Amino acid sequence: MELSVSISFVTVFSAILFSTNLANTEMHSSITTAASIQSVALKREAHALLHSGWWSGENTSSHHCQWPGITCNHHGSVTNISLHGELLWGKSLEELNFSSFPNLVHLDLGSARLVGEIPLKMSNISNLSHLDLSDNNLWGQLPPSLGNLSQLLMLDISSNKISGHIPGEFGCLMSLVTLKLRSNLLNGTIPPSLGLLTNLTELDISENSIEGELPLSLTNLSNLVKLDISSNYEINGSIPSEIGNMKKLTYLDLSSNQLSGHITSRIGAMKNLTYLDLSGNHLSGNVPPCLASTQLRIDFSYNSLEGQIPYEFSPYFANVSFFGNENLCSDITFTGVHPCSTKDSGDDKIIKIIFSISVFIVCAFLSVLLVYKYGYKNKKRPFGDTTTKNGDIFSIWNYDGKIAYEDIIQATEDFDIKYCIGTGGYGSVYKAQLPKGNIVALKKLHGSEAEEPSLRKSFMSEVRTLREIKHRSIIKLHGFCLHKKCMFLIYEYMERGSLFCMLSNDLEAVELDWKKRVTVIKDIAYALCYMHHECSPSIVHRDVSTNNILLNSSLEASVSDFGTARLLHSDTSNQTILAGTYGYIAPELAYTMVVTEKCDVYSFGVVALETLMGKHPRELLSAVSSSSSENLMLAQVLDQRLSPPTNRRVVQDIFLIVKIAFMCLLANPKYRPTMKQVSQEFLARGAPISSKTFRDISLSDLMNSQVYMDAESQV
């Protein structure tokens, strides 16, 4: 009996032990299998990255999670690929096997110079939340299968050559917060399904060829903060009154389309709106008084609005543009429209007189502030006759342009060649003396160029920029003519021409002595500072060069040629095609194509050195970059056509300008000063940069000397 029990116990124990060992074996086998599968998956990711050809050389010697632009989770699986601005010249999206990255959530290939089409297999990245393909050279159509990326929060395919329709399947991207399709070749209508994307805060489909009416469903996007559908040119119909339901909108741009009908007063209910651009459409009817607001910048220009501008806008004329509405009138002569001719009641006249005086006082006060801020209290600059008599060109903004146009034709004898004072690829510049004796400069586009959409856009960019600017060192625009066969700009006449031409002429260069050159450089700095820090939104010139600095009879400088200028909005990428003059373009634009104020800062540095040297500083900059300028003396590189400066103040100003110029030319834009900091240094006239004499100071002395910049606006 006892033996039998013992045998049974042993048997049971053996069975239990066998089962446990079997379970452990199976568990170990399972773990081994899972580890093996994970190892294979990680190897597949590394192979896919390497096979793409986007990484090479020393980049691939380490573990792939250490490669540039790669981020992995704690298991070693790729979660982020960020190669923004890495310049993958000629590479295509087809070269990366996206199905090998099951954990990829962030893919940023913006400004990488990729080519080709967007592959269908991108829709297999099921966990993707961030997709940036902006500013490349992608073509073809948008794959409807991208609508399967249900986790996507941000989709940016701006600035490519994508054509075809916007897929209706994009309405399935219910998690989407940002959708940017700006600056492509998209056509067709806006799919109503986009109105299902109720989480959207930004929708930008501007600068395409979209047509048809605005779908009413878009007004369901109650969380939208920015809506930009501008520059499609074929969007028609009316602005739906339901747009007033979009209470969170701060930025609304519907400009340069074919919209018609009245401007709905429901826009006045959008209390968060700070920017409204309806220009370049066919909108008619009266201006709704409820749109007047101290915080709202509005552009009504180039529509078919009529009637009288409501009094409610009177305190805010500086924020509103009414230009180009032939049937719109105003009792104030500087609003950009012609004066009303209707008779007024006694009460109306009193109100208008009070209103006129109020606006005059406000404008005068603002002008005094600007003059005081930039230290121009003791300098005067002619602004021409501003009366509103028939034929006076200086009232072209305020009066019927037909008479002014006739004066231009008569003054130039229909743009006879004998009045031409300069030519360029875009057209010619003419000098014209008007009946009142005023002399103006006319920049006229050739007939063929006037029909070119890109040049018409540049033309309007210059008009829109200059009409908002009032600064003594920025060229004054008196008016313009816009027509398919005849386009010209009317400027104040600058007798001495461009800074480039004056520096190129030995006799005139001597006339531009050291003190005058210092003043020219400072005036350029003050103008750029005004554009960058006093305008809202900021204006970046993008083509600051000695060719675009003009001099008047007193050799005072004005910044000109704003055809490529760009308004910077803090909530946009500010990416663009390359613009500017070779030799003045900031180096980062070659690979990022992102416009910032620091691009102008770099160009200013080149112009400042060129003004002091009398020639472009390319050889000097090359020597500095190769460290072969250590023993180069300042007196050797400055303009040898002038005698050395003797005035101590002028010498110190030259030292300061050279020092600041080299700071402006730093390769990394982060370390360049802002134009506000540059202007403050010029105005401060603080402690001397060096105690050495002009002949004893070297470039290395200046480059190593200390200039204390206020870091308030440093990026």
Coordinates of C-alpha atoms in Angstrom, one line a residue, residues 279-485:
S279 CA -9.3 92.7 -52.6
G280 CA -9.2 91.9 -56.3
N281 CA -12.8 90.5 -56.6
H282 CA -16.1 91.8 -58.1
L283 CA -17.8 92.6 -54.8
S284 CA -20.5 95.2 -55.1
G285 CA -22.9 97.2 -52.8
N286 CA -22.1 99.3 -49.8
V287 CA -19.3 98.8 -47.2
P288 CA -20.9 97.3 -44.1
P289 CA -20.3 99.8 -41.2
C290 CA -20.1 96.9 -38.7
L291 CA -16.7 95.8 -40.1
A292 CA -15.0 98.9 -38.7
S293 CA -12.6 97.9 -35.9
T294 CA -9.5 99.2 -34.3
Q295 CA -7.8 95.8 -34.4
L296 CA -8.8 94.7 -37.9
R297 CA -6.7 95.2 -41.0
I298 CA -8.9 95.2 -44.0
D299 CA -8.3 95.3 -47.8
F300 CA -11.4 96.2 -49.9
S301 CA -9.3 97.4 -52.9
Y302 CA -10.1 96.6 -56.5
N303 CA -13.7 95.6 -56.3
S304 CA -16.9 97.3 -57.4
L305 CA -18.1 98.7 -54.1
E306 CA -20.2 101.8 -54.2
G307 CA -21.7 104.5 -52.1
Q308 CA -20.1 106.4 -49.3
I309 CA -17.5 105.0 -46.9
P310 CA -19.3 104.7 -43.5
Y311 CA -18.3 107.2 -40.8
E312 CA -17.5 104.2 -38.5
F313 CA -14.3 103.7 -40.5
S314 CA -13.1 107.2 -39.9
P315 CA -10.7 106.4 -36.9
Y316 CA -9.3 103.4 -38.7
F317 CA -8.4 104.6 -42.2
A318 CA -4.7 103.6 -41.6
N319 CA -5.9 100.0 -41.3
V320 CA -8.2 99.9 -44.3
S321 CA -7.6 100.1 -48.0
F322 CA -10.3 101.2 -50.4
F323 CA -8.2 101.7 -53.6
G324 CA -9.6 100.8 -57.0
N325 CA -13.4 101.1 -56.2
E326 CA -14.5 103.6 -58.9
N327 CA -18.0 104.1 -57.5
L328 CA -17.0 104.4 -53.9
C329 CA -16.6 107.9 -52.5
S330 CA -15.3 109.6 -49.3
D331 CA -15.4 113.0 -47.6
I332 CA -11.7 112.5 -46.7
T333 CA -9.3 113.1 -49.6
F334 CA -6.6 110.6 -48.5
T335 CA -8.6 107.5 -48.3
G336 CA -7.7 106.3 -51.8
V337 CA -11.1 107.1 -53.4
H338 CA -12.5 110.2 -55.0
P339 CA -14.5 112.7 -52.9
C340 CA -18.3 112.5 -52.7
S341 CA -20.1 115.2 -54.7
T342 CA -23.5 115.0 -52.9
K343 CA -24.8 118.0 -51.0
D344 CA -24.7 117.7 -47.2
S345 CA -27.1 118.9 -44.6
G346 CA -25.8 121.3 -42.0
D347 CA -25.5 118.6 -39.3
D348 CA -23.6 116.4 -41.7
K349 CA -21.2 119.1 -42.5
I350 CA -20.4 119.7 -38.9
I351 CA -19.9 116.0 -38.3
K352 CA -17.6 115.8 -41.3
I353 CA -15.6 118.9 -40.3
I354 CA -15.1 117.4 -36.8
F355 CA -14.2 114.1 -38.3
S356 CA -11.7 115.6 -40.7
I357 CA -10.0 117.5 -38.0
S358 CA -9.8 114.4 -35.8
V359 CA -8.3 112.3 -38.5
F360 CA -5.8 115.1 -39.3
I361 CA -4.7 115.4 -35.7
V362 CA -4.3 111.6 -35.4
C363 CA -2.2 111.4 -38.6
A364 CA -0.1 114.4 -37.5
F365 CA 0.5 112.8 -34.1
L366 CA 1.6 109.5 -35.6
S367 CA 3.9 111.3 -38.1
V368 CA 5.6 113.3 -35.2
L369 CA 6.1 110.0 -33.4
L370 CA 7.8 108.4 -36.4
V371 CA 10.0 111.5 -37.0
Y372 CA 11.0 111.6 -33.3
K373 CA 11.7 107.9 -33.1
Y374 CA 14.2 107.9 -36.0
G375 CA 15.9 111.2 -35.2
Y376 CA 14.7 113.1 -38.2
K377 CA 13.6 116.2 -36.3
N378 CA 16.0 118.5 -38.1
K379 CA 15.7 117.1 -41.6
K380 CA 13.2 118.0 -44.2
R381 CA 12.2 116.1 -47.4
P382 CA 10.0 117.4 -50.2
F383 CA 6.8 115.5 -50.6
G384 CA 5.4 117.4 -53.6
D385 CA 2.1 119.2 -54.1
T386 CA -0.8 117.4 -52.5
T387 CA -3.7 119.5 -53.8
T388 CA -6.6 117.8 -55.5
K389 CA -7.0 119.9 -58.6
N390 CA -7.7 118.3 -61.9
G391 CA -4.5 117.0 -63.5
D392 CA -2.4 117.1 -60.4
I393 CA -0.6 113.7 -60.4
F394 CA 0.0 113.8 -56.6
S395 CA -3.6 113.3 -56.0
I396 CA -3.9 110.3 -58.2
W397 CA -4.8 108.2 -55.1
N398 CA -7.6 110.6 -54.3
Y399 CA -8.9 111.7 -57.6
D400 CA -10.1 110.4 -61.0
G401 CA -7.1 108.8 -62.5
K402 CA -8.1 109.5 -66.1
I403 CA -6.9 113.1 -66.0
A404 CA -3.7 112.1 -64.3
Y405 CA -3.2 109.5 -67.0
E406 CA -3.7 112.0 -69.8
D407 CA -1.1 114.2 -68.1
I408 CA 1.4 111.3 -68.1
I409 CA 0.8 110.6 -71.8
Q410 CA 1.2 114.3 -72.6
A411 CA 4.3 114.8 -70.5
T412 CA 6.1 111.8 -72.0
E413 CA 4.6 112.2 -75.5
D414 CA 3.2 108.7 -75.2
F415 CA 6.4 107.3 -73.6
D416 CA 8.7 108.6 -76.3
I417 CA 12.2 107.2 -76.1
K418 CA 13.8 110.6 -75.5
Y419 CA 12.2 110.6 -72.0
C420 CA 13.6 107.2 -71.1
I421 CA 16.3 107.3 -68.4
G422 CA 16.8 103.6 -67.9
T423 CA 15.8 100.1 -69.1
G424 CA 15.6 96.6 -67.7
G425 CA 14.3 93.2 -68.5
Y426 CA 10.8 94.2 -67.1
G427 CA 10.5 97.5 -68.9
S428 CA 11.7 101.1 -68.8
V429 CA 12.0 104.1 -66.5
Y430 CA 10.9 107.6 -67.8
K431 CA 11.3 111.1 -66.5
A432 CA 8.2 113.3 -66.8
Q433 CA 7.5 116.9 -65.9
L434 CA 3.8 117.4 -65.2
P435 CA 1.8 120.6 -66.0
K436 CA 2.3 121.9 -62.4
G437 CA 6.0 121.6 -62.8
N438 CA 6.3 118.5 -60.6
I439 CA 8.9 115.9 -61.9
V440 CA 8.2 112.2 -61.4
A441 CA 9.7 108.9 -62.5
L442 CA 7.6 106.4 -64.3
K443 CA 8.4 102.7 -64.2
K444 CA 6.6 101.2 -67.2
L445 CA 6.3 97.5 -68.0
H446 CA 6.7 96.5 -71.6
G447 CA 3.4 95.5 -73.3
S448 CA 4.3 91.8 -73.3
E449 CA 5.4 91.8 -69.7
A450 CA 2.2 93.6 -68.7
E451 CA 0.3 90.4 -69.8
E452 CA 2.6 88.1 -67.8
P453 CA 0.8 86.9 -64.6
S454 CA 4.0 86.7 -62.6
L455 CA 5.0 90.2 -63.4
R456 CA 1.5 91.6 -62.8
K457 CA 1.7 89.9 -59.4
S458 CA 5.1 91.5 -58.8
F459 CA 3.6 94.9 -59.9
M460 CA 0.7 94.6 -57.5
S461 CA 3.0 93.5 -54.7
E462 CA 5.0 96.7 -55.1
V463 CA 1.8 98.8 -55.1
R464 CA 0.3 97.1 -52.1
T465 CA 3.6 97.4 -50.1
L466 CA 4.5 101.0 -50.9
R467 CA 1.0 102.4 -50.4
E468 CA 1.2 101.3 -46.7
I469 CA 4.7 102.7 -46.1
K470 CA 5.4 106.2 -45.0
H471 CA 9.1 106.7 -44.3
R472 CA 11.5 109.4 -45.5
S473 CA 14.1 106.8 -46.6
I474 CA 11.7 104.7 -48.6
I475 CA 10.8 105.7 -52.2
K476 CA 7.4 107.5 -52.3
L477 CA 4.8 106.0 -54.7
H478 CA 2.4 108.6 -56.0
G479 CA 0.2 106.3 -58.1
F480 CA 0.0 103.7 -60.8
C481 CA -1.9 102.6 -63.9
L482 CA -3.0 99.0 -64.2
H483 CA -4.2 97.8 -67.5
K484 CA -3.6 94.7 -69.7
K485 CA -1.7 96.7 -72.2

